[in-house]
Amino acid sequence: MSTQPPDPPAKPPKLIDGAFLFILALALGSGAAVFWLKGADRFTQILLHDLGLSLALLPKIAAGVVIATALPFLLPRERVLALIGPESGLRGLAIATAAGAVFPGGPSVTYPLTIGLMAAGADLGAGVALVSGWVLFGLNRTLIWELSFLPAHFVALRVALSLPAPILMGLIVRRAMRTGAER
Amino acid sequence: MNIVIGTVLLWALAFEALRRMRRDAPDQLPALWVRTRNLMIFMVPRVVVGLLGAGFIAELLPVDQIQRGFGEGSGLIGVALASVLGAATPGGPFVAFAIGAAALKAGAGWPALIAYVTAWSVMNLNRAIVYELPLMGRRFTLVRAAVALPLPFVLGALALMFPA
């Protein structure tokens, strides 16, 4: 098993960036609007509810982060490259899609995992296929939520129609990247 | 309950990963902790702020009108409308599927419903703003959104052409 430290080297990510300021402004603006339109009581209620939810999510996020950071150390880069790297072809995109569908956990886990796999050698196409596999077929969501609300026939048709989509999206991204690189 | 099961499962995986690290690459453990700490410091403020924003925005959006809007839609216009509404629906799976189920009862067709659920799955603005943009960066988010954009329309149109 490879014990090479994964590249790129560990550097602290930028804490305050445009994306963070954007969601901060959104939270402050919508929070002020709720306070203004619905009153202080409703504002406090939502604030406490979502702070509680964040607290409940924290252990799950921590586990996801540990897994995501350990992956590049544990998976030999050559193997990740062969499985879901830029030259992994349709098979690689299918593997990435399936991984997205079966891996447990919501966005706070799947995105760090995708970051970890991309640091370990997965390409952008495989990353897009993985996230798409998760959002379209995430077993947890499909089995627990969708089937309890919508008819099984409907779910089956939706899944069948969506089946090729993550692989197609990954292919389009790879082709675009290649054209971009040649230019 | 869902959160508890997921958390236990993930910690089992995390401990297995740590066990392998100790066995195969104990000298890399300090580097792992530095990265874990950095990623946590990066993620936690984003998740907290994102969840708060999502909660406030959900309170402001008229969810009942979303349901009415595509309950009446039909044909390609219904599919297009349902796609837009699906992308805009805030909240977790509970909200989206409950709206979908209610719309189905109110007489929405399968094509519009497929477009709605697919758009909510792949284009979810709420998730893109709260998680994807801050965690994955602008490039990944935009690239994925660009290739995902046609999907709800295409699947809705396919369902229109081949009625189940």
Coordinates of C-alpha atoms in Angstrom, one line a residue:
Chain A
M1 CA 0.0 0.0 0.0
S2 CA 1.3 3.4 -0.9
T3 CA 2.3 5.6 2.0
Q4 CA 3.2 8.6 -0.2
P5 CA 1.7 11.8 1.1
P6 CA -1.0 12.9 -1.3
D7 CA -0.6 16.0 -3.3
P8 CA -1.5 18.8 -3.4
P9 CA 0.3 19.5 -0.1
A10 CA -1.8 20.3 2.9
K11 CA -2.4 24.0 3.1
P12 CA -5.0 25.6 5.2
P13 CA -8.0 26.5 2.9
K14 CA -8.9 30.2 2.7
L15 CA -11.5 30.7 5.5
I16 CA -13.2 33.9 4.2
D17 CA -13.8 33.8 0.5
G18 CA -16.4 35.1 -1.9
A19 CA -18.6 32.0 -1.6
F20 CA -18.6 32.3 2.2
L21 CA -19.4 36.0 2.1
F22 CA -22.2 35.3 -0.3
I23 CA -24.0 32.7 1.9
L24 CA -23.3 35.0 4.9
A25 CA -25.0 37.9 3.2
L26 CA -27.9 35.6 2.3
A27 CA -28.3 34.4 5.8
L28 CA -28.2 37.9 7.3
G29 CA -30.5 39.3 4.7
S30 CA -33.1 36.5 4.9
G31 CA -32.8 36.5 8.7
A32 CA -33.5 40.2 8.9
A33 CA -36.5 39.8 6.5
V34 CA -37.9 37.0 8.7
F35 CA -37.4 39.2 11.8
W36 CA -39.1 42.1 10.1
L37 CA -42.0 40.2 8.5
K38 CA -42.7 37.4 10.9
G39 CA -41.6 38.8 14.2
A40 CA -38.9 38.2 16.7
D41 CA -40.5 35.0 18.1
R42 CA -40.5 33.2 14.7
F43 CA -36.9 34.4 14.1
T44 CA -35.7 33.0 17.4
Q45 CA -37.5 29.8 16.8
I46 CA -35.8 29.2 13.4
L47 CA -32.5 30.4 14.7
L48 CA -32.5 27.9 17.6
H49 CA -33.9 25.1 15.4
D50 CA -31.1 25.5 12.8
L51 CA -28.4 25.9 15.4
G52 CA -29.6 22.7 17.0
L53 CA -29.6 21.0 13.6
S54 CA -26.0 22.2 13.0
L55 CA -25.0 20.7 16.4
A56 CA -26.7 17.4 15.6
L57 CA -24.9 17.3 12.3
L58 CA -21.5 18.1 13.7
P59 CA -20.5 14.5 14.7
K60 CA -21.5 13.3 11.2
I61 CA -19.5 16.0 9.5
A62 CA -16.5 15.2 11.7
A63 CA -16.7 11.5 10.6
G64 CA -17.1 12.5 7.0
V65 CA -14.1 14.8 7.2
V66 CA -11.9 12.1 8.8
I67 CA -12.9 9.7 6.1
A68 CA -12.4 12.2 3.3
T69 CA -8.9 13.3 4.6
A70 CA -7.8 9.7 5.2
L71 CA -8.8 8.5 1.7
P72 CA -5.9 10.1 -0.2
F73 CA -3.5 8.5 2.3
L74 CA -5.1 5.1 2.2
L75 CA -5.9 4.7 -1.5
P76 CA -2.9 4.3 -3.7
R77 CA -2.9 7.1 -6.2
E78 CA -2.3 4.7 -9.1
R79 CA -5.3 2.7 -8.2
V80 CA -7.6 5.7 -7.9
L81 CA -6.3 7.0 -11.2
A82 CA -6.9 3.7 -12.9
L83 CA -10.4 3.4 -11.3
I84 CA -11.8 6.9 -11.7
G85 CA -9.0 9.0 -13.1
P86 CA -9.2 11.0 -16.4
E87 CA -8.4 7.9 -18.5
S88 CA -10.8 5.6 -16.7
G89 CA -13.4 5.7 -19.5
L90 CA -17.1 4.8 -19.2
R91 CA -16.2 2.2 -16.6
G92 CA -14.7 4.8 -14.3
L93 CA -17.8 7.1 -14.6
A94 CA -20.0 4.1 -13.9
I95 CA -18.0 3.3 -10.8
A96 CA -18.1 6.9 -9.6
T97 CA -21.9 7.0 -10.2
A98 CA -22.4 3.8 -8.2
A99 CA -20.2 5.1 -5.4
G100 CA -22.3 8.3 -5.1
A101 CA -25.5 6.2 -5.0
V102 CA -24.4 3.8 -2.2
F103 CA -22.3 6.0 0.0
P104 CA -24.3 6.9 3.1
G105 CA -24.7 10.5 4.3
G106 CA -26.0 13.9 3.1
P107 CA -24.2 16.8 1.5
S108 CA -22.0 17.5 4.5
V109 CA -20.4 14.1 3.9
T110 CA -20.6 13.5 0.1
Y111 CA -19.0 16.8 -0.9
P112 CA -15.9 16.3 1.4
L113 CA -15.7 12.7 0.1
T114 CA -15.7 14.0 -3.4
I115 CA -12.9 16.5 -2.5
G116 CA -11.0 13.6 -0.9
L117 CA -11.3 11.4 -4.0
M118 CA -10.4 14.2 -6.4
A119 CA -7.3 14.9 -4.2
A120 CA -6.5 11.1 -4.6
G121 CA -6.6 11.2 -8.4
A122 CA -10.3 11.3 -9.5
D123 CA -10.9 13.8 -12.4
L124 CA -13.6 16.5 -12.6
G125 CA -15.8 14.2 -14.9
A126 CA -15.7 11.5 -12.2
G127 CA -16.5 14.0 -9.5
V128 CA -19.5 15.3 -11.4
A129 CA -20.7 11.7 -12.0
L130 CA -20.3 10.9 -8.3
V131 CA -22.3 13.9 -7.2
S132 CA -24.9 13.3 -9.9
G133 CA -25.2 9.6 -8.9
W134 CA -25.7 10.7 -5.3
V135 CA -28.3 13.4 -6.1
L136 CA -30.3 11.2 -8.5
F137 CA -30.1 7.8 -6.9
G138 CA -28.8 8.3 -3.3
L139 CA -30.2 5.0 -1.8
N140 CA -30.9 6.6 1.5
R141 CA -33.1 9.3 0.0
T142 CA -34.7 7.2 -2.7
L143 CA -35.6 4.3 -0.3
I144 CA -36.6 6.2 2.8
W145 CA -38.1 9.4 1.4
E146 CA -39.2 9.1 -2.2
L147 CA -40.8 5.7 -1.8
S148 CA -42.7 6.8 1.3
F149 CA -44.3 9.7 -0.6
L150 CA -44.6 8.7 -4.2
P151 CA -45.9 5.6 -6.0
A152 CA -43.2 2.9 -6.5
H153 CA -44.1 2.8 -10.3
F154 CA -43.3 6.5 -10.5
V155 CA -40.0 6.1 -8.7
A156 CA -39.0 3.2 -10.9
L157 CA -39.7 5.2 -14.1
R158 CA -37.8 8.2 -12.8
V159 CA -34.8 6.1 -11.8
A160 CA -34.9 4.2 -15.2
L161 CA -35.0 7.4 -17.2
S162 CA -32.2 9.0 -15.1
L163 CA -29.9 6.0 -15.2
P164 CA -27.6 7.1 -18.1
A165 CA -27.5 10.7 -16.9
P166 CA -24.5 10.8 -14.5
I167 CA -22.3 8.9 -17.0
L168 CA -23.4 11.2 -19.9
M169 CA -22.7 14.3 -17.7
G170 CA -19.3 13.0 -16.8
L171 CA -18.5 12.3 -20.5
I172 CA -19.5 15.8 -21.5
V173 CA -17.3 17.3 -18.7
R174 CA -14.4 15.2 -19.8
R175 CA -14.8 16.2 -23.5
A176 CA -15.1 19.8 -22.5
M177 CA -12.0 19.6 -20.4
R178 CA -10.1 18.0 -23.2
T179 CA -11.2 20.6 -25.7
G180 CA -10.3 23.3 -23.2
A181 CA -6.9 21.8 -22.7
E182 CA -6.1 21.6 -26.4
R183 CA -7.0 25.2 -27.0
Chain B
M1 CA -33.2 9.1 13.7
N2 CA -31.9 9.2 10.2
I3 CA -29.0 11.4 11.4
V4 CA -28.1 9.0 14.2
I5 CA -28.0 5.9 11.9
G6 CA -25.9 7.9 9.3
T7 CA -23.6 9.2 12.0
V8 CA -22.9 5.7 13.5
L9 CA -22.3 4.2 10.1
L10 CA -19.9 7.0 9.2
W11 CA -18.0 6.7 12.4
A12 CA -17.6 3.0 11.8
L13 CA -16.1 3.8 8.4
A14 CA -13.9 6.6 9.9
F15 CA -12.5 4.3 12.6
E16 CA -11.8 1.6 10.0
A17 CA -9.9 4.3 8.0
L18 CA -8.0 5.4 11.1
R19 CA -7.1 1.7 12.0
R20 CA -5.6 1.3 8.6
M21 CA -3.7 4.5 8.8
R22 CA -2.2 3.3 12.2
R23 CA -1.3 0.0 10.6
D24 CA 0.0 1.1 7.2
A25 CA 1.2 4.7 7.6
P26 CA 1.5 5.7 11.3
D27 CA 4.1 8.4 10.4
Q28 CA 1.4 10.1 8.3
L29 CA -1.1 10.5 11.2
P30 CA 0.1 14.0 12.3
A31 CA -0.4 15.2 8.7
L32 CA -3.9 13.6 8.6
W33 CA -4.9 15.5 11.8
V34 CA -3.7 18.8 10.4
R35 CA -5.8 18.3 7.3
T36 CA -8.8 17.1 9.3
R37 CA -8.6 20.2 11.5
N38 CA -8.2 22.5 8.5
L39 CA -11.1 21.0 6.7
M40 CA -13.3 21.2 9.8
I41 CA -12.4 24.8 10.4
F42 CA -13.3 25.4 6.7
M43 CA -16.6 23.5 6.8
V44 CA -18.2 24.2 10.2
P45 CA -18.9 28.0 9.7
R46 CA -20.1 27.3 6.2
V47 CA -22.6 24.6 7.2
V48 CA -23.9 26.7 10.2
V49 CA -24.3 29.8 8.1
G50 CA -25.8 27.8 5.2
L51 CA -28.3 26.0 7.4
L52 CA -29.4 29.3 9.0
G53 CA -29.8 31.0 5.6
A54 CA -31.7 28.0 4.2
G55 CA -34.1 28.0 7.2
F56 CA -34.8 31.7 6.9
I57 CA -35.3 31.5 3.1
A58 CA -37.6 28.6 3.4
E59 CA -39.7 30.6 5.8
L60 CA -40.0 33.4 3.3
L61 CA -40.8 31.3 0.2
P62 CA -44.5 30.5 -0.4
V63 CA -44.2 26.7 -0.6
D64 CA -48.0 26.2 -1.0
Q65 CA -47.9 28.2 -4.1
I66 CA -45.1 26.1 -5.6
Q67 CA -47.4 23.1 -5.3
R68 CA -50.4 25.0 -6.9
G69 CA -48.2 26.2 -9.7
F70 CA -47.3 22.9 -11.2
G71 CA -50.4 21.1 -10.2
E72 CA -52.2 22.8 -13.1
G73 CA -49.3 22.6 -15.5
S74 CA -49.5 20.3 -18.5
G75 CA -47.5 19.5 -21.5
L76 CA -44.0 21.0 -22.1
I77 CA -44.9 24.3 -20.3
G78 CA -45.9 22.3 -17.3
V79 CA -42.6 20.4 -17.5
A80 CA -40.6 23.6 -17.8
L81 CA -42.5 25.3 -14.9
A82 CA -42.1 22.2 -12.8
S83 CA -38.3 22.2 -13.5
V84 CA -37.9 25.7 -12.4
L85 CA -40.0 25.1 -9.3
G86 CA -38.1 22.0 -8.5
A87 CA -34.8 23.8 -8.6
A88 CA -36.2 26.6 -6.3
T89 CA -37.8 24.3 -3.7
P90 CA -36.0 24.8 -0.4
G91 CA -35.5 22.3 2.4
G92 CA -34.8 18.6 2.6
P93 CA -36.3 15.6 0.8
F94 CA -39.3 15.8 3.1
V95 CA -40.5 19.1 1.6
A96 CA -39.9 18.2 -2.0
F97 CA -41.5 14.8 -2.0
A98 CA -44.4 16.0 0.1
I99 CA -45.1 18.7 -2.4
G100 CA -44.7 16.2 -5.2
A101 CA -47.2 13.8 -3.5
A102 CA -49.7 16.6 -2.9
A103 CA -49.4 17.8 -6.5
L104 CA -50.0 14.2 -7.8
K105 CA -53.2 14.1 -5.7
A106 CA -54.2 17.4 -7.1
G107 CA -54.0 16.1 -10.6
A108 CA -50.4 16.8 -11.8
G109 CA -49.2 14.5 -14.5
W110 CA -46.1 12.2 -14.3
P111 CA -44.1 14.2 -16.8
A112 CA -44.3 17.4 -14.7
L113 CA -43.6 15.4 -11.6
I114 CA -40.6 13.7 -13.1
A115 CA -39.3 17.1 -14.2
Y116 CA -40.0 18.5 -10.7
V117 CA -38.2 15.7 -8.7
T118 CA -35.3 15.6 -11.2
A119 CA -34.8 19.4 -11.1
W120 CA -35.0 19.3 -7.3
S121 CA -32.4 16.5 -7.3
V122 CA -29.8 17.9 -9.7
M123 CA -30.4 21.6 -9.7
N124 CA -31.4 22.2 -6.0
L125 CA -30.4 25.9 -5.5
N126 CA -30.7 25.5 -1.8
R127 CA -28.1 22.7 -1.7
A128 CA -25.9 24.5 -4.3
I129 CA -25.8 27.7 -2.2
V130 CA -25.5 26.1 1.2
Y131 CA -23.0 23.2 0.4
E132 CA -21.8 22.9 -3.1
L133 CA -20.6 26.5 -3.8
P134 CA -18.8 27.0 -0.4
L135 CA -17.3 23.4 -0.3
M136 CA -16.6 22.6 -3.9
G137 CA -15.8 26.0 -5.3
R138 CA -17.3 28.0 -8.1
R139 CA -15.7 26.0 -11.0
F140 CA -17.1 22.6 -9.9
T141 CA -20.5 24.0 -9.0
L142 CA -20.9 25.8 -12.4
V143 CA -19.6 22.9 -14.5
R144 CA -21.9 20.5 -12.8
A145 CA -24.9 22.9 -13.0
A146 CA -24.2 23.4 -16.7
V147 CA -24.3 19.7 -17.6
A148 CA -27.2 19.1 -15.3
L149 CA -29.4 21.9 -16.6
P150 CA -31.1 20.1 -19.5
L151 CA -31.8 16.9 -17.6
P152 CA -35.2 17.8 -16.0
F153 CA -36.6 19.1 -19.3
V154 CA -35.2 16.1 -21.2
L155 CA -36.7 13.5 -18.8
G156 CA -40.0 15.4 -18.6
A157 CA -40.2 15.5 -22.3
L158 CA -39.3 11.8 -22.6
A159 CA -42.1 11.0 -20.1
L160 CA -44.5 13.1 -22.3
M161 CA -43.6 11.2 -25.4
F162 CA -43.8 7.8 -23.8
P163 CA -46.7 8.0 -21.4
A164 CA -46.5 5.2 -18.8

